[in-house]
mmCIF file of C-alpha atoms (C1' of nucleotides) in Angstrom:
data_model
loop_
_atom_site.group_PDB
_atom_site.id
_atom_site.type_symbol
_atom_site.label_atom_id
_atom_site.label_comp_id
_atom_site.label_asym_id
_atom_site.label_seq_id
_atom_site.Cartn_x
_atom_site.Cartn_y
_atom_site.Cartn_z
ATOM 1 C CA UNK X 28 -0.103 0.027 0.042
ATOM 2 C CA UNK X 29 1.208 3.434 -0.861
ATOM 3 C CA UNK X 30 2.068 5.753 1.958
ATOM 4 C CA UNK X 31 -0.198 8.843 2.290
ATOM 5 C CA UNK X 32 1.565 12.192 1.710
ATOM 6 C CA UNK X 33 3.169 13.274 4.778
ATOM 7 C CA UNK X 34 1.337 15.794 6.893
ATOM 8 C CA UNK X 35 2.975 18.406 8.989
ATOM 9 C CA UNK X 36 0.135 20.576 9.911
ATOM 10 C CA UNK X 37 -1.520 20.061 13.311
ATOM 11 C CA UNK X 38 1.764 19.463 15.229
ATOM 12 C CA UNK X 39 1.524 21.311 18.429
ATOM 13 C CA UNK X 40 4.625 23.203 19.499
ATOM 14 C CA UNK X 41 4.321 21.464 22.876
ATOM 15 C CA UNK X 42 4.777 17.928 21.115
ATOM 16 C CA UNK X 43 7.997 18.843 19.719
ATOM 17 C CA UNK X 44 9.505 19.124 23.038
ATOM 18 C CA UNK X 45 8.198 15.647 24.029
ATOM 19 C CA UNK X 46 9.494 14.370 20.834
ATOM 20 C CA UNK X 47 12.997 15.822 21.668
ATOM 21 C CA UNK X 48 12.721 14.219 25.005
ATOM 22 C CA UNK X 49 12.062 10.701 23.415
ATOM 23 C CA UNK X 50 14.886 10.963 20.980
ATOM 24 C CA UNK X 51 17.005 11.980 23.780
ATOM 25 C CA UNK X 52 16.780 8.605 25.089
ATOM 26 C CA UNK X 53 18.057 6.827 21.858
ATOM 27 C CA UNK X 54 20.899 9.279 21.850
ATOM 28 C CA UNK X 55 23.323 7.708 24.432
ATOM 29 C CA UNK X 56 25.172 4.665 23.251
ATOM 30 C CA UNK X 57 24.728 2.728 26.558
ATOM 31 C CA UNK X 58 20.987 3.078 26.183
ATOM 32 C CA UNK X 59 21.194 2.054 22.487
ATOM 33 C CA UNK X 60 23.272 -1.073 23.447
ATOM 34 C CA UNK X 61 20.891 -1.913 26.172
ATOM 35 C CA UNK X 62 17.964 -1.861 23.764
ATOM 36 C CA UNK X 63 19.737 -3.794 21.042
ATOM 37 C CA UNK X 64 20.673 -6.476 23.719
ATOM 38 C CA UNK X 65 17.017 -6.787 24.482
ATOM 39 C CA UNK X 66 15.882 -7.478 20.999
ATOM 40 C CA UNK X 67 16.722 -11.075 21.131
ATOM 41 C CA UNK X 68 15.810 -11.950 24.628
ATOM 42 C CA UNK X 69 14.726 -10.555 27.960
ATOM 43 C CA UNK X 70 17.547 -9.879 30.444
ATOM 44 C CA UNK X 71 18.213 -9.196 34.183
ATOM 45 C CA UNK X 72 20.179 -6.133 35.068
ATOM 46 C CA UNK X 73 23.317 -8.114 35.680
ATOM 47 C CA UNK X 74 23.198 -9.923 32.556
ATOM 48 C CA UNK X 75 22.878 -6.601 30.767
ATOM 49 C CA UNK X 76 25.906 -5.190 32.705
ATOM 50 C CA UNK X 77 27.903 -8.355 31.810
ATOM 51 C CA UNK X 78 27.148 -8.166 28.276
ATOM 52 C CA UNK X 79 27.991 -4.456 27.993
ATOM 53 C CA UNK X 80 31.068 -4.763 30.298
ATOM 54 C CA UNK X 81 29.495 -1.820 32.523
ATOM 55 C CA UNK X 82 28.759 -1.638 36.190
ATOM 56 C CA UNK X 83 25.466 -2.810 37.350
ATOM 57 C CA UNK X 84 24.835 0.675 38.837
ATOM 58 C CA UNK X 85 25.333 2.454 35.429
ATOM 59 C CA UNK X 86 23.037 0.199 33.707
ATOM 60 C CA UNK X 87 20.218 0.368 36.430
ATOM 61 C CA UNK X 88 20.312 4.267 36.267
ATOM 62 C CA UNK X 89 19.832 3.894 32.405
ATOM 63 C CA UNK X 90 17.202 1.320 32.625
ATOM 64 C CA UNK X 91 15.205 3.602 34.994
ATOM 65 C CA UNK X 92 15.145 6.287 32.196
ATOM 66 C CA UNK X 93 14.135 3.754 29.587
ATOM 67 C CA UNK X 94 11.279 2.517 31.861
ATOM 68 C CA UNK X 95 10.023 5.873 32.626
ATOM 69 C CA UNK X 96 9.445 6.595 29.014
ATOM 70 C CA UNK X 97 8.058 3.137 28.552
ATOM 71 C CA UNK X 98 10.694 1.999 25.969
ATOM 72 C CA UNK X 99 11.267 -1.001 28.303
ATOM 73 C CA UNK X 100 9.086 -2.947 30.789
ATOM 74 C CA UNK X 101 10.266 -4.931 33.714
ATOM 75 C CA UNK X 102 8.928 -7.820 35.883
ATOM 76 C CA UNK X 103 10.256 -9.125 39.009
ATOM 77 C CA UNK X 104 11.431 -12.949 38.885
ATOM 78 C CA UNK X 105 12.685 -14.031 42.246
ATOM 79 C CA UNK X 106 15.570 -11.996 43.186
ATOM 80 C CA UNK X 107 16.012 -10.817 39.772
ATOM 81 C CA UNK X 108 14.359 -8.044 37.686
ATOM 82 C CA UNK X 109 13.879 -9.031 34.144
ATOM 83 C CA UNK X 110 13.748 -6.410 31.449
ATOM 84 C CA UNK X 111 12.325 -6.427 27.892
ATOM 85 C CA UNK X 112 11.432 -3.974 25.104
ATOM 86 C CA UNK X 113 8.135 -2.346 25.838
ATOM 87 C CA UNK X 114 6.773 -2.499 22.333
ATOM 88 C CA UNK X 115 7.266 -2.658 18.636
ATOM 89 C CA UNK X 116 7.847 1.012 18.252
ATOM 90 C CA UNK X 117 11.205 0.954 19.852
ATOM 91 C CA UNK X 118 12.562 -1.496 17.215
ATOM 92 C CA UNK X 119 10.814 0.376 14.544
ATOM 93 C CA UNK X 120 12.637 3.627 15.478
ATOM 94 C CA UNK X 121 15.978 1.773 15.943
ATOM 95 C CA UNK X 122 15.619 0.329 12.501
ATOM 96 C CA UNK X 123 14.764 3.561 10.844
ATOM 97 C CA UNK X 124 17.830 5.191 12.330
ATOM 98 C CA UNK X 125 19.995 2.255 10.979
ATOM 99 C CA UNK X 126 18.544 2.616 7.513
ATOM 100 C CA UNK X 127 19.638 6.242 7.652
ATOM 101 C CA UNK X 128 23.101 5.368 8.682
ATOM 102 C CA UNK X 129 23.589 2.727 6.128
ATOM 103 C CA UNK X 130 22.858 4.677 3.155
ATOM 104 C CA UNK Y 25 2.104 -6.572 3.362
ATOM 105 C CA UNK Y 26 3.255 -8.198 6.474
ATOM 106 C CA UNK Y 27 6.490 -7.108 7.898
ATOM 107 C CA UNK Y 28 9.315 -9.750 8.137
ATOM 108 C CA UNK Y 29 10.396 -10.704 11.649
ATOM 109 C CA UNK Y 30 12.719 -8.292 13.073
ATOM 110 C CA UNK Y 31 16.208 -9.276 12.881
ATOM 111 C CA UNK Y 32 18.922 -8.140 15.378
ATOM 112 C CA UNK Y 33 21.877 -10.233 14.408
ATOM 113 C CA UNK Y 34 24.702 -8.705 12.375
ATOM 114 C CA UNK Y 35 24.593 -5.437 14.061
ATOM 115 C CA UNK Y 36 28.107 -4.428 14.384
ATOM 116 C CA UNK Y 37 28.915 -2.709 17.801
ATOM 117 C CA UNK Y 38 30.378 0.186 16.110
ATOM 118 C CA UNK Y 39 27.290 0.977 14.278
ATOM 119 C CA UNK Y 40 25.473 1.408 17.447
ATOM 120 C CA UNK Y 41 27.760 4.347 18.428
ATOM 121 C CA UNK Y 42 26.888 5.911 15.139
ATOM 122 C CA UNK Y 43 23.155 5.385 15.799
ATOM 123 C CA UNK Y 44 23.388 7.008 18.964
ATOM 124 C CA UNK Y 45 25.068 9.958 17.314
ATOM 125 C CA UNK Y 46 22.361 10.034 14.889
ATOM 126 C CA UNK Y 47 19.603 10.116 17.432
ATOM 127 C CA UNK Y 48 21.517 12.749 19.338
ATOM 128 C CA UNK Y 49 20.587 15.089 16.538
ATOM 129 C CA UNK Y 50 16.951 14.555 17.167
ATOM 130 C CA UNK Y 51 17.290 14.925 20.904
ATOM 131 C CA UNK Y 52 17.334 18.863 21.059
ATOM 132 C CA UNK Y 53 14.010 20.705 20.864
ATOM 133 C CA UNK Y 54 15.672 23.491 18.765
ATOM 134 C CA UNK Y 55 16.808 21.026 16.120
ATOM 135 C CA UNK Y 56 13.526 19.227 16.148
ATOM 136 C CA UNK Y 57 11.603 22.577 15.573
ATOM 137 C CA UNK Y 58 13.932 23.510 12.769
ATOM 138 C CA UNK Y 59 13.436 20.196 11.075
ATOM 139 C CA UNK Y 60 9.534 20.703 11.414
ATOM 140 C CA UNK Y 61 9.641 24.031 10.126
ATOM 141 C CA UNK Y 62 11.393 22.765 7.086
ATOM 142 C CA UNK Y 63 8.917 20.005 6.331
ATOM 143 C CA UNK Y 64 6.468 22.337 4.550
ATOM 144 C CA UNK Y 65 8.968 24.653 2.777
ATOM 145 C CA UNK Y 66 12.707 25.537 2.320
ATOM 146 C CA UNK Y 67 13.724 28.528 4.487
ATOM 147 C CA UNK Y 68 16.709 30.829 4.969
ATOM 148 C CA UNK Y 69 18.588 31.067 8.230
ATOM 149 C CA UNK Y 70 17.064 34.334 9.033
ATOM 150 C CA UNK Y 71 13.424 33.028 8.466
ATOM 151 C CA UNK Y 72 14.169 29.925 10.625
ATOM 152 C CA UNK Y 73 15.509 32.179 13.461
ATOM 153 C CA UNK Y 74 12.291 34.398 13.114
ATOM 154 C CA UNK Y 75 9.919 31.496 13.024
ATOM 155 C CA UNK Y 76 11.460 29.887 16.153
ATOM 156 C CA UNK Y 77 12.210 33.380 17.894
ATOM 157 C CA UNK Y 78 15.748 32.640 18.329
ATOM 158 C CA UNK Y 79 19.089 34.271 17.342
ATOM 159 C CA UNK Y 80 20.505 33.725 13.922
ATOM 160 C CA UNK Y 81 23.694 32.474 15.518
ATOM 161 C CA UNK Y 82 22.032 29.809 17.521
ATOM 162 C CA UNK Y 83 20.278 28.576 14.477
ATOM 163 C CA UNK Y 84 23.151 28.611 12.365
ATOM 164 C CA UNK Y 85 25.059 26.641 14.924
ATOM 165 C CA UNK Y 86 22.444 23.870 14.907
ATOM 166 C CA UNK Y 87 22.156 23.951 11.058
ATOM 167 C CA UNK Y 88 25.760 23.134 10.853
ATOM 168 C CA UNK Y 89 25.169 20.000 12.982
ATOM 169 C CA UNK Y 90 22.297 18.999 11.013
ATOM 170 C CA UNK Y 91 23.919 19.449 7.681
ATOM 171 C CA UNK Y 92 27.082 17.521 8.835
ATOM 172 C CA UNK Y 93 24.980 14.460 9.236
ATOM 173 C CA UNK Y 94 23.093 15.039 6.165
ATOM 174 C CA UNK Y 95 19.720 15.738 7.719
ATOM 175 C CA UNK Y 96 19.428 18.913 5.854
ATOM 176 C CA UNK Y 97 20.963 20.279 2.663
ATOM 177 C CA UNK Y 98 21.584 23.770 1.684
ATOM 178 C CA UNK Y 99 22.231 25.929 -1.277
ATOM 179 C CA UNK Y 100 23.171 29.555 -1.762
ATOM 180 C CA UNK Y 101 20.560 31.919 -3.359
ATOM 181 C CA UNK Y 102 22.083 35.273 -3.726
ATOM 182 C CA UNK Y 103 22.965 36.413 -0.148
ATOM 183 C CA UNK Y 104 20.845 33.859 1.426
ATOM 184 C CA UNK Y 105 21.378 30.174 2.129
ATOM 185 C CA UNK Y 106 18.415 28.103 1.794
ATOM 186 C CA UNK Y 107 18.019 25.138 3.903
ATOM 187 C CA UNK Y 108 15.649 22.114 3.432
ATOM 188 C CA UNK Y 109 15.316 18.449 4.651
ATOM 189 C CA UNK Y 110 17.766 16.268 3.032
ATOM 190 C CA UNK Y 111 15.669 13.173 2.442
ATOM 191 C CA UNK Y 112 12.574 11.278 3.429
ATOM 192 C CA UNK Y 113 14.285 9.351 6.157
ATOM 193 C CA UNK Y 114 14.225 12.493 8.290
ATOM 194 C CA UNK Y 115 10.459 12.749 8.064
ATOM 195 C CA UNK Y 116 10.098 9.065 8.762
ATOM 196 C CA UNK Y 117 12.137 9.059 11.839
ATOM 197 C CA UNK Y 118 10.143 12.103 13.177
ATOM 198 C CA UNK Y 119 6.917 10.565 12.396
ATOM 199 C CA UNK Y 120 7.865 7.236 14.196
ATOM 200 C CA UNK Y 121 8.714 9.170 17.195
ATOM 201 C CA UNK Y 122 5.527 10.968 17.111
ATOM 202 C CA UNK Y 123 3.555 7.824 16.917
ATOM 203 C CA UNK Y 124 5.240 6.641 20.157
ATOM 204 C CA UNK Y 125 4.416 9.646 21.919
ATOM 205 C CA UNK Y 126 0.765 9.823 20.886
ATOM 206 C CA UNK Y 127 -0.089 6.216 22.152
ATOM 207 C "C1'" DT K 20 34.775 49.588 -3.935
ATOM 208 C "C1'" DA K 21 32.715 50.717 0.435
ATOM 209 C "C1'" DA K 22 28.503 49.652 2.730
ATOM 210 C "C1'" DA K 23 24.922 46.821 3.872
ATOM 211 C "C1'" DC K 24 22.914 42.355 4.165
ATOM 212 C "C1'" DA K 25 22.992 37.333 5.143
ATOM 213 C "C1'" DC K 26 25.095 33.735 7.287
ATOM 214 C "C1'" DA K 27 29.170 31.182 9.653
ATOM 215 C "C1'" DT K 28 32.328 30.760 13.346
ATOM 216 C "C1'" DG K 29 35.268 30.554 17.628
ATOM 217 C "C1'" DA K 30 35.544 31.393 22.659
ATOM 218 C "C1'" DA K 31 33.452 31.458 26.787
ATOM 219 C "C1'" DC K 32 29.871 30.370 29.985
ATOM 220 C "C1'" DA K 33 25.848 28.068 32.074
ATOM 221 C "C1'" DA K 34 23.212 24.044 32.107
ATOM 222 C "C1'" DT K 35 22.704 19.053 31.491
ATOM 223 C "C1'" DA K 36 23.891 14.426 31.746
ATOM 224 C "C1'" DG K 37 26.505 9.629 32.502
ATOM 225 C "C1'" DT K 38 29.331 7.402 35.472
ATOM 226 C "C1'" DT K 39 31.140 6.149 39.957
ATOM 227 C "C1'" DC K 40 30.983 5.224 44.683
ATOM 228 C "C1'" DA K 41 28.616 4.277 48.702
ATOM 229 C "C1'" DT K 42 24.493 2.647 50.505
ATOM 230 C "C1'" DA K 43 19.503 1.264 50.566
ATOM 231 C "C1'" DT K 44 15.636 -1.806 49.469
ATOM 232 C "C1'" DG K 45 14.011 -6.459 48.650
ATOM 233 C "C1'" DA K 46 13.607 -11.256 47.928
ATOM 234 C "C1'" DA K 47 15.485 -15.861 48.700
ATOM 235 C "C1'" DT K 48 18.167 -19.230 51.657
ATOM 236 C "C1'" DG K 49 20.392 -21.361 55.276
ATOM 237 C "C1'" DC H 23 16.254 -14.101 61.171
ATOM 238 C "C1'" DA H 24 20.734 -13.095 59.692
ATOM 239 C "C1'" DT H 25 22.858 -13.187 55.456
ATOM 240 C "C1'" DT H 26 23.550 -13.311 50.703
ATOM 241 C "C1'" DC H 27 22.091 -12.049 46.175
ATOM 242 C "C1'" DA H 28 20.035 -8.913 42.802
ATOM 243 C "C1'" DT H 29 18.940 -4.459 41.956
ATOM 244 C "C1'" DA H 30 17.742 0.675 42.929
ATOM 245 C "C1'" DT H 31 19.014 5.086 44.259
ATOM 246 C "C1'" DG H 32 21.272 9.512 46.041
ATOM 247 C "C1'" DA H 33 25.253 12.497 45.859
ATOM 248 C "C1'" DA H 34 29.360 13.945 43.678
ATOM 249 C "C1'" DC H 35 32.346 14.668 39.815
ATOM 250 C "C1'" DT H 36 33.481 15.240 35.045
ATOM 251 C "C1'" DA H 37 32.352 15.714 30.488
ATOM 252 C "C1'" DT H 38 29.274 17.315 27.055
ATOM 253 C "C1'" DT H 39 26.211 20.536 24.996
ATOM 254 C "C1'" DG H 40 23.473 24.832 23.661
ATOM 255 C "C1'" DT H 41 23.398 29.595 23.717
ATOM 256 C "C1'" DT H 42 25.642 34.232 23.717
ATOM 257 C "C1'" DC H 43 28.710 37.578 22.132
ATOM 258 C "C1'" DA H 44 31.933 39.235 19.132
ATOM 259 C "C1'" DT H 45 33.707 39.006 14.741
ATOM 260 C "C1'" DG H 46 34.681 36.825 10.275
ATOM 261 C "C1'" DT H 47 33.364 35.445 5.510
ATOM 262 C "C1'" DG H 48 30.799 35.980 1.350
ATOM 263 C "C1'" DT H 49 27.440 38.414 -1.699
ATOM 264 C "C1'" DT H 50 24.905 42.183 -3.563
ATOM 265 C "C1'" DT H 51 24.056 47.023 -4.250
ATOM 266 C "C1'" DA H 52 24.732 52.103 -4.230
#
DNA sequence: TAAACACATGAACAATAGTTCATATGAATG
DNA sequence: CATTCATATGAACTATTGTTCATGTGTTTA
């Protein structure tokens, strides 16, 4: 199906600030690496830290930001807290960015 | 058409840093506002500054970043330098972000 | 070609953000 | 229930970033 022509009208000025806030979450390499790690499988905080070779604290701080903005979700499983991507939008945004880079 | 299952394998670690760099450009409200202003029509630096009620210098600095990353293109037209969006990817990324916000 | 106009750029400053370190919370286990 | 394991959180420090101010570059026009 053909995409409809892109509209730009009706975008409230306020929304643009929220949009910047959203992209800000994708603007740090640690957070990007976390998100990519979560594409394949859900992971605990410690596992993510090990995968990225970073401290548990640093990862936990970033996960908090990602969760606040609903880019990841979490559930407790025993002592561990398991994180996963919140929805498909996250992956879509990442992939769009990748396409731009690879051109 | 159904989308194919999302792949995550084959993403080089290095690319993730470039990806973060890309999103960093979308992470500032001034730059987002500039990009949105350029959706409808091409504009000179002064026009953008007026539209956003910001100094010419501030706008010019941000345009330089946007141009370096090929998110906008520019051409000289007399004394003015006219800026426009570089390609469709820019708009696609912005729209994807908007969709996430509006849910 | 001197002046005016449009934009670019460099240095400096203030604000923001990411990591570290220390410590707190919460759940399982002996 | 004290200890251990897994994660969360607050404060402090450093680095990065966006804006301002002053000035430089390039183009048109009188």
